[in-house]
Each structure stands twice: as structure tokens, then as C-alpha cells.
Amino acid sequence: MLVEDWYREQIKKAVPPLLARWQLLMGVRVERFFVQRMKTKWGSCNHKGRAIRLNTQLAKKPPECLEYIGVHELAHLLEPTHSARFTGYMDQFMPGWRLSRDELNRAPLAEENWRY
Ligand SMILES: [Zn+2]
């Protein structure tokens, strides 16, 4: 098995319990989630399609980073943009989110500026 496949399997296994818990806490619902390698994004959210994408590379980071990106993408179901309202949701649901953001920004895995 390729290392990349192994990373993907780790994320795929970790995500369902995480989604189950946070969907309940946040009162949102996603229809589908995808785990794939992305060059410049940790995750993304298709607001209308209620689908989230998570980067395979998150397997190389501490587990709280995956959780943070999961919550971040779920919060986009409540607010599609990175507005003050969005930050308000993050502060409400995950008060320590900035620590995970800083961890993600440390030793970047690619040259690009990461987005999510
Ligand atoms: Zn975002």
C-alpha cells in the first residue's frame, strides 16, 4: 500500500466519529465527505452541496488539526465566508481553534499559502 493511501485511510477512519459529534453540537449536517490530496487547501466546503473535503496531508499533523479543519468546514455550513460571524461561530464551538491554526501554519508541507 502506498503511504499516501495509508494516510487517506487514517483520515477516513477518524472523520465519521468526529462528524457525528460536531454535527450534533453545531446543529448542521453534511451529506458527504471526501478525503483527497490537495496542493493548497487543508479542507473545503461545498455549502450548497453540503459536502466537505479534507486533505490527506492532515494525517501528518496532530489529531486536533483534523478536528479543527473539520469544525471549520462545518462552520461554513452556517456561514459560507470568513466573516466576523464565522469567527464568532469558531469562538463559540472551539474556543482554542487558534492554537490548531498556528500548528497547521508551522512547518508547512508545501510552498503555497494554505487555504481552507
Ligand atoms: Zn474556510
Coordinates of C-alpha atoms and ligand atoms in Angstrom, one line a residue:
M1 CA 0.0 0.0 0.0
L2 CA 1.3 3.5 -0.8
V3 CA 2.0 5.7 2.1
E4 CA -0.5 8.2 0.6
D5 CA -3.2 5.6 0.7
W6 CA -2.4 4.8 4.3
Y7 CA -2.7 8.5 5.2
R8 CA -6.1 8.6 3.5
E9 CA -7.3 5.6 5.3
Q10 CA -6.3 7.1 8.7
I11 CA -8.3 10.2 7.9
K12 CA -11.3 8.3 6.5
K13 CA -11.4 6.3 9.8
A14 CA -11.1 9.3 12.0
V15 CA -13.7 11.5 10.4
P16 CA -17.0 9.8 10.9
P17 CA -17.0 9.9 14.8
L18 CA -15.7 13.5 14.6
L19 CA -18.5 14.4 12.2
A20 CA -21.1 12.6 14.3
R21 CA -20.1 14.6 17.4
W22 CA -19.7 18.0 15.8
Q23 CA -22.8 17.9 13.6
L24 CA -24.8 17.3 16.7
L25 CA -23.1 20.1 18.7
M26 CA -23.3 22.6 15.8
G27 CA -26.7 21.6 14.5
V28 CA -25.5 21.1 10.9
R29 CA -25.5 18.2 8.6
V30 CA -23.2 17.2 5.8
E31 CA -24.2 14.8 3.0
R32 CA -20.8 13.6 2.0
F33 CA -17.2 14.0 2.9
F34 CA -14.1 13.3 0.7
V35 CA -10.5 12.8 1.7
Q36 CA -8.1 13.7 -1.0
R37 CA -4.7 15.1 -1.6
M38 CA -4.9 18.9 -2.3
K39 CA -1.9 21.1 -3.0
T40 CA -3.0 24.3 -1.4
K41 CA -6.0 23.5 0.8
W42 CA -6.4 21.8 4.2
G43 CA -10.1 21.5 3.5
S44 CA -13.0 22.9 1.7
C45 CA -16.7 23.1 2.0
N46 CA -19.4 23.0 -0.8
H47 CA -22.0 24.9 1.1
K48 CA -24.8 24.2 -1.4
G49 CA -24.0 20.5 -1.9
R50 CA -23.3 20.1 1.9
A51 CA -20.1 18.3 1.1
I52 CA -16.7 18.8 2.8
R53 CA -13.2 17.9 1.5
L54 CA -10.3 17.2 3.8
N55 CA -6.7 17.0 2.8
T56 CA -4.9 13.6 3.2
Q57 CA -1.9 15.5 4.5
L58 CA -3.8 16.2 7.7
A59 CA -2.7 12.7 8.8
K60 CA 0.8 14.2 9.2
K61 CA -0.4 16.7 11.8
P62 CA -1.6 16.3 15.4
P63 CA -5.2 15.0 15.6
E64 CA -6.5 18.3 16.9
C65 CA -5.7 19.8 13.5
L66 CA -8.0 17.4 11.7
E67 CA -10.7 18.2 14.2
Y68 CA -10.1 21.9 13.8
I69 CA -10.4 21.7 10.0
G70 CA -13.5 19.6 10.3
V71 CA -15.2 22.1 12.6
H72 CA -14.0 24.9 10.3
E73 CA -15.6 23.3 7.3
L74 CA -18.8 22.5 9.2
A75 CA -19.0 26.1 10.3
H76 CA -19.1 27.1 6.6
L77 CA -22.5 25.4 6.5
L78 CA -23.6 28.2 8.9
E79 CA -21.6 30.9 7.3
P80 CA -20.0 30.5 3.9
T81 CA -17.5 33.3 4.1
H82 CA -14.7 34.0 6.6
S83 CA -16.7 36.9 8.1
A84 CA -16.8 38.1 11.7
R85 CA -19.9 36.0 12.1
F86 CA -17.8 32.9 11.0
T87 CA -15.1 33.7 13.6
G88 CA -17.9 34.1 16.1
Y89 CA -19.0 30.5 15.4
M90 CA -15.5 29.2 15.7
D91 CA -15.0 31.0 19.1
Q92 CA -18.3 29.6 20.3
F93 CA -17.8 26.0 19.2
M94 CA -14.0 25.6 19.5
P95 CA -12.5 28.4 21.7
G96 CA -8.9 27.1 21.3
W97 CA -9.1 27.0 17.4
R98 CA -6.3 29.5 17.0
L99 CA -3.8 27.1 18.6
S100 CA -4.6 24.5 16.0
R101 CA -4.4 27.1 13.2
D102 CA -0.9 28.0 14.4
E103 CA 0.1 24.4 14.5
L104 CA -1.1 24.0 10.8
N105 CA 0.9 27.0 9.8
R106 CA 4.0 25.7 11.4
A107 CA 6.4 23.9 9.0
P108 CA 4.2 24.0 6.0
L109 CA 4.0 20.9 3.9
A110 CA 4.1 22.9 0.6
E111 CA 5.4 26.1 -0.7
E112 CA 2.0 27.6 -1.3
N113 CA -0.1 29.5 1.2
W114 CA -2.6 27.1 2.6
R115 CA -6.2 27.9 2.4
Y116 CA -9.4 26.3 3.8
Ligands
ZN1 ZN -12.8 28.4 5.4

